[in-house]
Amino acid sequence: MPPKGKPKLSVWKFASCDGCQLSLLDCEDELLAVTGELELAYFVEASRAMAKGPYDLTLVDGSITTTHDAELIHKVRRASKYLVAIGTCACSGGIQALRNFKDVHDFITAVYAHPEYISTLAQSTPLSAHVKVDYQLNGCPINKHQLLELISAYLAGRTPQITPHSVCLQCKLKGNICVQVLGTPCLGPVTHGGCGAVCPTYHRGCYGCYGPKETANTSSLAAWFSRRLGLSEDSLVRAFRTFYANAPEFRRESEAHEK
Amino acid sequence: MKSRTIKVSYLARVEGEGGLYLRIKDGAVAEVKLKIFEPPRFFEAFLRGRQYHEAPDITSRICGICPVAYQMSAVHAMEDALGVKVAGPLRDLRRLIYCGEWIESHALHVFMLHAPDFLGYQDAIRMAQDHAEVVKMGLRLKKIGNQVVTLVGGREIHPINVRVGGFYRVPEKKELSSLTEDLKWAREAALKTVRWVAGFPFPEFEADYEFVSLRPEAEYPFNEGRLASNQGLDIKVPDYDEHFAEEHVAYSNALHSRHQGLGPYFVGPMARYNLNFHRLTPLAQEAATAAGLGEEVRNPFRSIIVRAVETLYAVDEALRLIAAYERPEQPAIKVEVRAGVGYAATEAPRGLLYHRYRLDEQGAILEAKIVPPTSQNQKVIERDLQQFVEQRLDLPDDQLTWQCEQLVRNYDPCISCATHFLPVSLERL
C-alpha cells in the first residue's frame, strides 16, 4: 500500500539505452498528473534535485554489469519500499547479455584500445539476480500505458492488470492476419504480450522483445521454423538470442541449436 | 594560491551516466574531465556474426532517445554495402520519421532538460508550477513528434518498421494526413518556442569551433550529403575514417574523437545550422533571424534557439512530406546479399552519427564501427569548460557548478550513446 501523503518516487538507471525511464517522460498527457500524485524525489535524467531515500516507489532501468552497480543496486533496494524492474535489461539482462555467451575480454579488446581502463563483469544480469524485486515490467522498450497502469495500481494499492498472455492473443484481438501463416517466422506464440502485437500489425514477425510468456513452448515453435519455414540452425540461435537472450526459456532454446 | 575543485558526481538532465571534474589552481583550470561512467555495452563486438538485416533493430538499442538515428545510419550503411539506393516515397518516409525524432528529442531537451537552467529551476516539473502553459505546450509538441515516429515506425522508442531497403509496411496517404492538423498546431507552437527561448539570458561566451555536419545539395540534412566543415572540410562519408580518429582515455568509457591535424570539432544543431542555414525553409530562416540569430552562431548557450529553429524546420518539412506523399506499391526495394563494406552518416538530433560495416558474402557482419555524436563532442565540451571557467573564477562554487552543468547540457549529450565505441583493435583481432 502506498503511504499517506505524497509518496516519493525514485528512478534509477544501470546499463541500458535509457529508453525505459524515458517512457515516463513520454507520458506527455499524464506526466504532470503523475508528478501531482508522486513526489519526484530522485530522477537524474529529469532533475538536478536529488533527494535521499527512503523512497516509496522505485523504478529501475538497466542491468547489472559492473561491480560498482552490483553494490549500488543493494543500496537502492535498501532505500526502496516497492522496487520495480522496468524493461528487458532490468528484467533479464538486456541485449548486453549477449556477452554472457562469449568471453567478455574479447569484447573489451574489440571495442577499446586500452582494456585495462575498462571495468566490467563477465555477465550482464537482471536485478533479480542481486536483490528482491517486487514487480517486473517487461519489454524492450516497456509500454508506457503499462507503466501508467503500474503507477496507478501502486497508488490505488491494487495489483497491476498486466496479463501474461502471448503476442498471438493480442494479434487475434486486433484482427491481424497471422504473418506466420503467410510464411514469416514470428516469435509471437512464445512471447509475452504488452506491445500490442506491433510487429505483426506492421507485417513483420515478432522478434521477442517482451521476453518469454508463461509456459512458452519454444521447442515446438523452433521445430515449425525449421521444418515448415526452412530456417537454419544458425538462424534459430539468433532468433532466440537477441533482446531476451538471457531469459532461461530463450537461452535453452538458442543453446539447443548451437553447433 | 589556493586550489579549488568543481565536481558534479552525477550530471542531471542528460541521457545516461556522467560526471564532471574541474581542478582550478593559481587562477587557471589545471584539469578538466567530462567523466563517462555509463557501463560499456559492447555493441560493436556482439554485432559481429549477426546478419546485416538485424543491425537496425540491434543498434537502435544503443539509445532510447534517438533510436531512429541509429536505424537510419544502419540501413543506409547496409544499403551502401549492398549497392542499393532507396529513392522516392520511401526516401521521403525516412525523412519524415527523422522529422518526428527531431521534434520529440528537441522538445524534450529544450523544455525538460535545458530551459530549467535558464530560468533557474531544478527541473521542468518544478518549472511547470510557474510556467504551466509553456510546459504543457512543450509536452504536446514532444507528443506530436512521437506520433510521427509511431505512425511511420510502429512505436516511439525502438521503432519496428524500419528495414534495409525500406520499411515492412508503408502507411496509407490518409493515415499520414491524420497528422496534419496536429502538425499545423505544432508549427505555431514551434514558432512560439523560438520566440520564448530567444528571450532567455545567455552567458557571454564564444569560442573558435570547427563545425562539422552533413551538407547535402539542396535540403537541410538528415540522411545524405557530403561531410563539411566551416574550416574547409568537404569529403565523402566513406572518407570519414581518414580524417577523424578516436582515442581512449582512462577516465571515460567513451572514446574521444578528433579531426586529425586540427583537433576537437563540434557536431549537432549549431554545426548543421551554420553549414546549412540557406537549406532551412523560409519560415525557419525568418524565425531564426527574428530571434536574433545570424547565419552563424558561435555561443553554444544559444544552441537552445537553434534547436527550436530546427524543431520548426522539422515540423514544416513533415507537413511538406505528408502533403506530397503518394503511397509506394512496395514497402521495400529488393536487396541482394554480397560481400562488401558500407558507410553512412546521418544527423541524429544531437549530431553526426557514423556507421561502418563489413559484410561477408552471406550477409553476416564481420566488423562494425559506430561513432555517435556525443563522443565527437566530448573534446569540445572539455575545452569549453576550461575556457568558460577561466573567465568566471570570481563566481561562487554553487553558481559556477550550475553554469558548468548548463554548458555541458548545451550539447544535449547522450551518454548512453557515447559508451560503446570504436573497434580500434578490430583489425588486429
XYZ file of C-alpha atoms in Angstrom:
688
model
C 0.000 0.000 0.000
C 1.252 3.500 -0.718
C 1.883 5.733 2.298
C -0.361 8.552 3.409
C 0.696 11.881 1.911
C 2.591 12.141 -1.339
C 4.682 9.033 -1.968
C 8.272 9.553 -3.051
C 9.266 8.255 -6.480
C 12.828 7.425 -7.452
C 14.078 6.330 -10.869
C 17.471 4.661 -11.343
C 19.470 3.627 -14.338
C 22.064 0.907 -14.779
C 23.334 -0.496 -18.116
C 20.677 0.370 -20.670
C 19.731 2.665 -23.527
C 17.710 4.976 -21.219
C 14.574 4.257 -23.213
C 12.526 2.719 -20.396
C 12.997 5.607 -17.990
C 12.325 7.919 -20.945
C 8.955 6.167 -21.238
C 7.884 8.049 -18.122
C 8.721 11.386 -19.787
C 6.983 10.094 -22.919
C 3.692 10.044 -20.987
C 3.171 13.583 -22.249
C -0.515 13.739 -21.377
C -0.145 12.199 -17.953
C 3.255 13.365 -16.699
C 2.010 16.363 -14.746
C -0.784 14.251 -13.244
C 1.747 11.618 -12.181
C 4.004 14.222 -10.585
C 0.906 15.632 -8.906
C 0.445 12.319 -7.104
C 4.067 11.359 -6.554
C 6.974 13.450 -5.392
C 9.806 13.249 -7.898
C 12.475 12.572 -5.296
C 15.255 11.131 -7.453
C 15.288 11.010 -11.244
C 18.638 12.180 -12.555
C 17.603 12.223 -16.199
C 14.868 14.737 -15.370
C 16.042 16.745 -12.367
C 19.034 18.286 -10.588
C 17.228 17.818 -7.287
C 18.383 14.527 -5.822
C 16.640 13.721 -2.547
C 17.926 10.979 -0.300
C 15.778 7.949 0.430
C 13.809 6.191 1.668
C 11.669 6.088 -1.443
C 8.184 4.621 -1.630
C 8.151 3.614 -5.291
C 11.366 2.924 -7.168
C 11.649 2.235 -10.891
C 14.904 0.693 -12.058
C 16.025 0.664 -15.680
C 19.093 -1.327 -16.765
C 21.043 -4.479 -15.999
C 23.942 -5.083 -13.653
C 27.273 -5.234 -15.484
C 29.882 -3.717 -13.153
C 30.998 -4.283 -9.556
C 30.025 -0.678 -8.795
C 26.471 -1.316 -9.975
C 26.310 -4.667 -8.180
C 26.878 -2.742 -4.934
C 24.667 0.205 -5.819
C 21.602 -1.935 -6.523
C 21.725 -3.157 -2.901
C 21.728 0.439 -1.666
C 18.808 1.254 -3.960
C 16.942 -1.794 -2.645
C 17.539 -0.820 0.976
C 16.235 2.693 0.277
C 13.113 1.486 -1.558
C 9.851 0.149 -0.181
C 8.498 -1.101 -3.520
C 11.020 -1.762 -6.276
C 10.006 -2.343 -9.876
C 12.336 -3.564 -12.625
C 11.361 -1.773 -15.824
C 12.356 -3.178 -19.193
C 14.270 -6.049 -20.659
C 17.649 -5.007 -19.250
C 16.424 -4.848 -15.651
C 14.220 -7.948 -16.012
C 16.578 -10.199 -17.940
C 19.959 -8.621 -18.654
C 19.082 -6.959 -21.952
C 20.887 -7.100 -25.260
C 24.171 -6.594 -23.436
C 23.623 -10.110 -22.021
C 24.896 -11.347 -25.373
C 28.256 -11.118 -23.613
C 27.111 -13.992 -21.401
C 27.639 -16.325 -24.349
C 31.180 -15.136 -25.107
C 34.389 -14.236 -23.338
C 33.866 -10.643 -22.254
C 37.589 -9.944 -22.539
C 37.348 -10.431 -26.300
C 34.537 -7.894 -26.332
C 36.567 -5.303 -24.444
C 39.565 -5.623 -26.730
C 37.247 -5.358 -29.716
C 35.837 -2.021 -28.613
C 38.529 -0.341 -26.531
C 42.199 0.352 -27.230
C 43.107 0.158 -23.535
C 41.259 -2.779 -21.999
C 42.928 -2.026 -18.657
C 40.774 1.139 -18.308
C 37.558 -0.845 -18.525
C 35.878 -2.359 -15.534
C 33.108 -4.768 -16.315
C 31.653 -8.040 -15.133
C 31.670 -11.178 -17.251
C 27.874 -11.403 -17.215
C 25.045 -8.938 -17.636
C 22.457 -9.931 -15.055
C 18.914 -8.911 -14.154
C 18.172 -7.082 -10.907
C 16.568 -10.219 -9.526
C 19.962 -11.956 -9.521
C 21.059 -9.415 -6.903
C 18.078 -8.203 -4.884
C 14.413 -8.914 -4.277
C 12.316 -7.302 -6.989
C 8.681 -6.532 -6.178
C 7.407 -6.345 -9.736
C 8.823 -6.810 -13.236
C 7.546 -4.874 -16.223
C 8.833 -6.496 -19.401
C 9.613 -5.018 -22.770
C 12.318 -3.508 -24.935
C 11.090 -0.858 -24.506
C 8.313 -1.117 -21.918
C 4.872 0.007 -22.995
C 4.146 3.407 -21.452
C 0.470 2.549 -20.947
C 1.534 -0.447 -18.886
C 3.848 1.830 -16.910
C 0.937 4.160 -16.178
C -1.199 1.174 -15.182
C 1.553 0.067 -12.826
C 1.809 3.517 -11.218
C -1.985 3.835 -10.934
C -2.237 0.389 -9.385
C 0.501 1.270 -6.927
C -1.298 4.455 -5.908
C -4.589 2.595 -5.521
C -2.963 -0.240 -3.605
C -4.036 -2.927 -6.065
C -2.292 -5.402 -8.370
C -1.441 -4.057 -11.838
C -3.675 -5.505 -14.537
C -0.954 -6.684 -16.843
C -1.789 -10.021 -18.384
C 0.815 -12.693 -19.059
C -0.585 -13.965 -22.351
C 1.235 -14.149 -25.656
C 1.568 -11.701 -28.531
C -0.658 -14.116 -30.507
C -3.655 -13.278 -28.375
C -3.094 -9.557 -28.942
C -2.906 -10.209 -32.690
C -6.222 -12.056 -32.592
C -7.814 -9.229 -30.621
C -6.628 -6.775 -33.263
C -7.863 -8.947 -36.110
C -4.420 -9.234 -37.713
C -3.777 -11.844 -40.363
C -1.207 -14.275 -38.947
C 2.178 -13.465 -40.521
C 3.474 -16.944 -39.808
C 0.695 -18.489 -41.869
C 1.942 -16.227 -44.675
C 5.436 -17.687 -44.243
C 7.176 -15.169 -41.965
C 8.833 -16.600 -38.845
C 7.211 -14.998 -35.776
C 8.067 -15.382 -32.096
C 4.548 -14.249 -31.179
C 3.409 -17.673 -29.896
C 6.136 -17.769 -27.214
C 6.455 -14.055 -26.456
C 4.892 -12.100 -23.624
C 2.292 -9.647 -24.907
C 2.193 -5.997 -23.943
C 3.485 -4.301 -27.087
C 0.064 -4.503 -28.765
C 1.390 -7.002 -31.335
C 3.078 -4.117 -33.077
C 5.345 -6.153 -35.373
C 2.665 -8.366 -36.951
C 0.498 -5.245 -37.285
C 3.316 -3.824 -39.421
C 3.556 -7.084 -41.427
C 6.688 -8.484 -39.860
C 7.337 -11.309 -37.433
C 7.621 -10.676 -33.701
C 11.260 -10.672 -32.564
C 10.589 -11.434 -28.930
C 11.455 -8.116 -27.266
C 8.932 -8.662 -24.446
C 10.554 -11.954 -23.474
C 9.105 -15.423 -22.975
C 5.474 -15.712 -21.953
C 4.391 -18.129 -19.246
C 4.940 -21.765 -20.270
C 6.464 -20.879 -23.627
C 6.787 -23.942 -25.866
C 9.891 -22.766 -27.669
C 10.975 -26.166 -28.987
C 7.695 -26.657 -30.824
C 7.992 -23.233 -32.411
C 11.643 -23.853 -33.335
C 10.625 -27.124 -34.997
C 7.980 -25.269 -37.005
C 10.536 -22.621 -38.052
C 12.915 -25.318 -39.121
C 10.572 -27.810 -40.876
C 7.908 -25.554 -42.321
C 9.842 -22.358 -42.938
C 13.302 -23.811 -43.579
C 15.263 -21.776 -41.033
C 18.874 -22.864 -40.496
C 20.189 -23.831 -37.073
C 22.197 -20.615 -37.055
C 19.057 -18.574 -37.703
C 17.322 -20.352 -34.826
C 20.165 -19.462 -32.484
C 19.885 -15.808 -33.455
C 16.074 -15.800 -33.285
C 16.118 -16.764 -29.613
C 19.328 -14.906 -28.780
C 18.739 -11.200 -29.192
C 16.818 -8.964 -26.813
C 15.909 -11.629 -24.247
C 18.919 -13.890 -24.784
C 19.426 -14.427 -21.061
C 15.853 -15.469 -20.180
C 16.054 -19.182 -19.269
C 13.456 -20.343 -21.846
C 15.070 -18.478 -24.744
C 18.584 -19.301 -23.580
C 17.846 -23.050 -23.516
C 16.337 -22.906 -26.987
C 19.237 -20.971 -28.517
C 21.757 -23.321 -26.916
C 19.880 -26.318 -28.278
C 20.625 -25.176 -31.828
C 24.231 -24.230 -31.339
C 26.740 -26.372 -33.162
C 47.443 30.360 -4.412
C 44.560 28.261 -3.349
C 43.320 25.317 -5.252
C 39.637 24.786 -5.946
C 37.636 21.865 -7.249
C 34.325 21.850 -9.090
C 32.783 18.438 -9.048
C 29.434 17.097 -10.184
C 29.136 13.439 -9.307
C 26.040 12.773 -11.388
C 25.174 15.114 -14.206
C 21.432 15.619 -14.224
C 19.144 16.223 -17.176
C 21.354 14.389 -19.627
C 20.767 10.961 -21.071
C 22.980 8.418 -19.366
C 25.518 8.478 -16.583
C 28.279 11.015 -16.496
C 30.021 13.420 -14.170
C 32.181 16.463 -14.272
C 35.503 17.248 -12.649
C 37.464 20.518 -12.772
C 40.545 21.424 -10.773
C 41.449 25.080 -10.607
C 44.890 26.157 -9.486
C 46.507 29.589 -9.488
C 43.645 31.145 -11.410
C 43.728 28.620 -14.204
C 41.984 25.343 -14.925
C 44.599 22.696 -14.286
C 42.428 19.737 -15.117
C 39.045 19.164 -16.719
C 37.308 15.850 -17.225
C 33.906 15.028 -18.541
C 33.617 11.628 -16.946
C 31.521 8.960 -18.528
C 30.920 6.018 -16.268
C 27.908 4.647 -18.083
C 28.775 0.954 -18.207
C 30.076 -0.255 -21.558
C 27.723 -2.456 -23.540
C 29.948 -3.627 -26.434
C 27.649 -3.262 -29.401
C 30.415 -3.395 -32.000
C 31.547 -6.674 -30.533
C 28.255 -8.513 -30.478
C 27.199 -7.213 -33.881
C 29.875 -9.461 -35.328
C 28.315 -12.619 -36.669
C 24.827 -11.105 -36.804
C 23.045 -10.730 -40.141
C 23.076 -7.386 -41.975
C 19.290 -7.057 -41.610
C 19.496 -7.258 -37.811
C 21.647 -4.119 -37.489
C 18.826 -1.536 -37.444
C 16.930 -3.311 -34.646
C 20.045 -4.089 -32.627
C 21.768 -0.700 -32.922
C 18.572 1.176 -32.052
C 19.087 -0.274 -28.547
C 22.168 1.887 -28.153
C 19.888 4.829 -27.483
C 16.280 5.079 -26.370
C 16.238 8.823 -27.093
C 17.381 8.667 -30.711
C 16.731 5.109 -31.941
C 15.638 6.391 -35.367
C 19.095 7.894 -35.902
C 20.713 4.501 -35.269
C 18.257 2.774 -37.566
C 18.826 5.353 -40.305
C 22.617 5.170 -40.134
C 22.455 1.360 -40.060
C 20.143 0.932 -43.049
C 21.991 3.472 -45.166
C 25.349 1.871 -44.384
C 23.974 -1.585 -45.234
C 22.454 -0.302 -48.460
C 25.813 1.230 -49.326
C 27.477 -2.151 -48.748
C 24.863 -3.960 -50.834
C 24.898 -1.398 -53.638
C 21.270 -0.244 -53.499
C 19.748 3.184 -53.071
C 16.298 3.957 -51.695
C 14.533 6.774 -53.531
C 11.113 8.373 -53.995
C 8.405 7.985 -51.359
C 10.465 5.501 -49.316
C 13.242 8.055 -49.056
C 10.661 10.674 -48.072
C 9.239 8.418 -45.364
C 12.728 8.125 -43.919
C 12.998 11.901 -43.792
C 9.564 12.001 -42.198
C 10.394 9.573 -39.391
C 13.568 11.564 -38.755
C 11.484 14.769 -38.541
C 9.431 13.042 -35.846
C 12.546 12.128 -33.891
C 13.994 15.633 -34.109
C 10.717 17.136 -32.877
C 10.417 14.707 -29.966
C 14.087 14.841 -28.969
C 14.498 18.597 -29.378
C 11.264 19.300 -27.472
C 12.470 17.015 -24.678
C 15.769 18.843 -24.500
C 14.503 22.395 -24.940
C 11.612 22.198 -22.464
C 12.532 19.485 -19.991
C 16.315 19.379 -19.877
C 17.703 22.771 -20.864
C 15.137 25.549 -20.275
C 15.086 24.966 -16.485
C 18.750 26.075 -16.394
C 17.974 29.431 -17.976
C 15.034 30.070 -15.670
C 16.635 28.732 -12.503
C 14.630 25.580 -11.826
C 15.841 22.149 -10.811
C 13.600 20.526 -13.411
C 10.668 21.042 -15.760
C 8.171 19.723 -13.207
C 9.092 22.495 -10.785
C 9.221 24.932 -13.709
C 5.641 23.910 -14.551
C 4.458 25.284 -11.203
C 5.211 28.795 -12.511
C 5.103 28.184 -16.265
C 2.356 25.614 -16.669
C 1.206 26.676 -20.122
C 4.630 26.646 -21.679
C 5.498 23.238 -20.218
C 2.188 21.853 -21.470
C 2.934 23.295 -24.911
C 6.347 21.618 -24.867
C 4.849 18.290 -23.854
C 2.288 18.449 -26.640
C 4.968 19.347 -29.165
C 7.025 16.389 -27.989
C 3.973 14.163 -28.221
C 3.351 15.177 -31.836
C 6.936 14.269 -32.710
C 6.362 10.902 -31.082
C 3.115 10.465 -33.035
C 5.012 10.884 -36.304
C 7.598 8.288 -35.232
C 4.853 5.934 -34.037
C 2.819 6.169 -37.207
C 5.745 5.585 -39.542
C 7.814 3.398 -37.222
C 5.241 1.434 -35.213
C 6.235 2.791 -31.792
C 8.125 5.789 -30.459
C 11.014 4.032 -28.751
C 12.804 1.384 -30.832
C 10.507 1.546 -33.860
C 9.976 -1.800 -35.575
C 9.086 -0.766 -39.120
C 12.496 0.283 -40.478
C 14.375 -2.245 -42.613
C 17.247 -2.404 -45.055
C 15.635 -1.499 -48.402
C 12.728 0.482 -46.945
C 10.008 -0.488 -44.489
C 7.892 -3.524 -43.614
C 4.660 -1.643 -44.136
C 4.088 1.763 -45.705
C 1.270 3.961 -44.437
C -1.778 4.935 -46.465
C -1.960 8.564 -47.504
C -4.942 9.116 -45.203
C -3.077 7.732 -42.211
C -0.343 10.317 -42.692
C -2.870 13.061 -43.375
C -4.362 12.398 -39.948
C -1.235 14.076 -38.525
C -1.686 17.290 -40.479
C -3.886 19.187 -38.014
C -1.602 18.415 -35.095
C 1.448 19.372 -37.125
C -0.136 22.706 -38.043
C -0.625 23.344 -34.340
C 2.982 22.241 -33.803
C 4.203 24.777 -36.363
C 2.652 27.587 -34.340
C 3.968 26.093 -31.118
C 7.483 25.797 -32.562
C 7.353 29.438 -33.653
C 6.310 30.437 -30.137
C 9.123 28.294 -28.768
C 11.718 30.088 -30.881
C 10.475 33.426 -29.544
C 10.315 32.157 -25.978
C 13.842 30.771 -25.799
C 15.269 33.769 -27.685
C 14.341 35.868 -24.642
C 16.438 33.820 -22.207
C 19.506 35.370 -20.591
C 22.582 33.957 -22.347
C 26.008 33.907 -20.736
C 28.554 35.751 -22.856
C 30.734 33.061 -24.355
C 32.075 32.277 -27.786
C 34.813 30.022 -28.991
C 36.573 29.246 -32.221
C 34.972 25.983 -33.294
C 35.294 23.699 -36.244
C 31.663 22.833 -37.010
C 31.150 19.510 -38.795
C 27.916 18.277 -40.326
C 26.416 16.772 -43.421
C 25.823 19.221 -46.242
C 23.500 17.948 -48.978
C 22.936 19.718 -52.261
C 19.516 21.169 -51.567
C 17.728 20.095 -48.386
C 18.588 20.534 -44.757
C 20.474 17.345 -43.824
C 19.035 14.140 -42.406
C 20.323 11.080 -44.252
C 22.529 12.356 -47.058
C 25.183 14.817 -48.074
C 28.889 15.360 -48.042
C 30.713 15.887 -44.783
C 31.621 19.522 -44.490
C 33.086 21.953 -42.002
C 33.492 25.697 -41.680
C 37.242 25.151 -41.986
C 37.171 23.756 -45.467
C 36.467 20.071 -44.936
C 34.429 18.710 -47.848
C 34.594 14.933 -48.176
C 32.504 11.891 -48.980
C 31.182 9.980 -45.979
C 33.342 6.874 -46.729
C 36.427 9.062 -46.219
C 35.412 9.763 -42.597
C 37.987 7.372 -41.119
C 40.820 9.053 -42.986
C 40.009 12.384 -41.370
C 38.722 11.579 -37.906
C 40.189 9.402 -35.186
C 39.172 8.248 -31.738
C 41.296 7.832 -28.671
C 40.712 6.026 -25.420
C 41.328 7.940 -22.181
C 41.493 6.432 -18.703
C 38.603 8.314 -17.089
C 35.932 7.644 -19.685
C 34.087 4.670 -21.069
C 33.510 6.673 -24.249
C 36.184 7.258 -26.828
C 37.157 10.813 -27.725
C 37.102 11.913 -31.362
C 39.359 14.428 -33.015
C 39.786 15.816 -36.507
C 43.261 14.694 -37.447
C 45.665 17.594 -37.672
C 43.031 20.034 -36.378
C 41.779 18.750 -33.035
C 38.371 18.944 -31.385
C 35.307 19.536 -33.530
C 31.683 20.382 -32.909
C 28.682 18.387 -34.181
C 24.963 18.919 -33.604
C 22.268 21.516 -34.292
C 24.619 24.513 -34.259
C 27.001 22.834 -36.713
C 24.135 21.886 -39.026
C 22.667 25.357 -38.827
C 25.943 27.120 -39.508
C 26.676 24.964 -42.540
C 23.137 24.783 -43.909
C 21.326 27.989 -42.982
C 20.132 28.516 -46.569
C 18.743 24.986 -46.719
C 16.216 25.737 -43.950
C 12.671 26.543 -45.062
C 11.916 30.279 -45.446
C 9.729 30.119 -42.340
C 12.568 28.680 -40.244
C 15.060 31.187 -41.652
C 12.728 34.084 -40.850
C 12.093 32.825 -37.333
C 15.836 32.465 -36.742
C 16.531 35.965 -37.994
C 13.688 37.442 -35.938
C 15.127 35.654 -32.893
C 18.379 37.493 -33.414
C 20.415 34.618 -34.821
C 22.746 35.458 -37.670
C 23.691 32.921 -40.299
C 26.365 31.717 -37.928
C 26.033 31.105 -34.196
C 29.115 30.719 -32.009
C 27.709 30.948 -28.490
C 26.856 27.351 -27.516
C 24.336 28.552 -24.914
C 22.266 29.838 -27.834
C 22.047 26.292 -29.191
C 18.656 26.159 -27.453
C 17.385 28.705 -30.002
C 18.907 26.696 -32.840
C 17.172 23.578 -31.513
C 13.871 25.446 -31.510
C 14.513 26.620 -35.096
C 15.290 23.039 -36.140
C 12.088 21.894 -34.468
C 10.202 24.420 -36.564
C 12.034 23.195 -39.668
C 11.202 19.563 -38.872
C 7.507 20.382 -38.443
C 7.488 22.361 -41.686
C 9.292 19.585 -43.547
C 6.956 16.927 -42.112
C 3.961 18.872 -43.390
C 5.551 19.167 -46.841
C 6.414 15.458 -46.972
C 2.917 14.422 -45.915
C 1.261 16.700 -48.464
C 3.443 15.314 -51.263
C 3.200 11.655 -50.227
C 1.966 9.007 -52.628
C 1.971 5.505 -51.217
C 4.563 3.344 -52.987
C 3.470 -0.044 -54.335
C 6.181 -1.922 -52.475
C 7.213 -1.183 -48.895
C 10.858 -2.001 -49.667
C 13.175 -2.447 -52.593
C 14.826 -5.801 -53.136
C 18.337 -6.248 -51.857
C 20.754 -8.973 -52.807
C 23.372 -10.088 -50.387
C 27.023 -9.702 -51.291
C 30.303 -9.128 -49.517
C 31.396 -5.541 -49.062
C 31.929 -2.542 -46.846
C 29.245 0.096 -46.309
C 29.400 3.567 -44.820
C 26.771 6.038 -43.719
C 26.452 9.150 -41.634
C 23.139 10.677 -40.689
C 22.185 13.600 -38.482
C 20.945 12.408 -35.094
C 19.196 15.160 -33.101
C 22.460 15.762 -31.259
C 24.762 15.471 -34.268
C 26.581 13.309 -36.738
C 26.218 9.550 -36.304
C 28.636 7.456 -38.354
C 28.296 3.716 -39.027
C 30.586 1.416 -40.992
C 30.019 -2.311 -41.569
C 31.949 -5.014 -43.330
C 29.872 -7.951 -44.545
C 30.770 -11.400 -45.813
C 29.159 -12.982 -48.861
C 26.347 -14.434 -46.709
C 25.470 -11.022 -45.283
C 26.990 -11.659 -41.863
C 28.633 -8.681 -40.168
C 32.386 -9.159 -39.892
C 33.110 -5.788 -38.381
C 31.115 -2.805 -37.144
C 32.146 0.691 -36.236
C 29.798 3.225 -34.687
C 30.740 6.803 -33.805
C 27.943 8.669 -32.034
C 27.669 12.429 -31.729
C 28.467 12.717 -28.046
C 31.854 11.052 -28.340
C 32.675 13.518 -31.098
C 31.667 16.462 -28.931
C 33.487 15.409 -25.763
C 36.719 17.219 -26.501
C 34.905 20.428 -27.431
C 32.872 20.214 -24.219
C 36.035 19.883 -22.162
C 37.699 22.782 -23.981
C 34.583 24.931 -23.498
C 34.574 24.148 -19.782
C 38.182 25.191 -19.440
C 37.729 28.489 -21.287
C 34.375 29.249 -19.679
C 35.547 28.635 -16.127
C 38.707 30.691 -16.568
C 36.520 33.665 -17.462
C 34.351 33.205 -14.366
C 36.643 32.347 -11.499
C 35.019 35.009 -9.334
C 31.695 33.159 -9.203
C 30.853 31.219 -6.026
C 31.085 27.423 -6.316
C 27.379 26.691 -6.473
C 26.781 29.166 -9.304
C 29.874 28.130 -11.202
C 28.937 24.475 -10.848
C 25.427 25.070 -12.160
C 26.739 27.096 -15.109
C 29.199 24.317 -15.928
C 26.350 21.831 -15.948
C 24.359 24.157 -18.163
C 27.322 24.364 -20.511
C 27.505 20.584 -20.786
C 23.766 20.482 -21.466
C 24.292 22.908 -24.375
C 25.432 19.817 -26.251
C 22.424 17.667 -25.297
C 24.896 14.914 -24.523
C 23.682 11.391 -24.830
C 25.943 9.431 -22.615
C 24.143 6.153 -23.221
C 25.132 6.550 -26.850
C 28.653 7.611 -26.135
C 29.605 4.482 -24.296
C 30.443 1.834 -26.829
C 32.934 2.714 -29.317
C 35.492 2.310 -31.813
C 36.797 -1.097 -32.655
C 40.346 0.265 -32.618
C 41.791 -3.175 -32.403
C 39.248 -4.908 -34.583
C 41.668 -5.130 -37.446
C 44.170 -6.979 -35.337
C 41.655 -9.489 -33.976
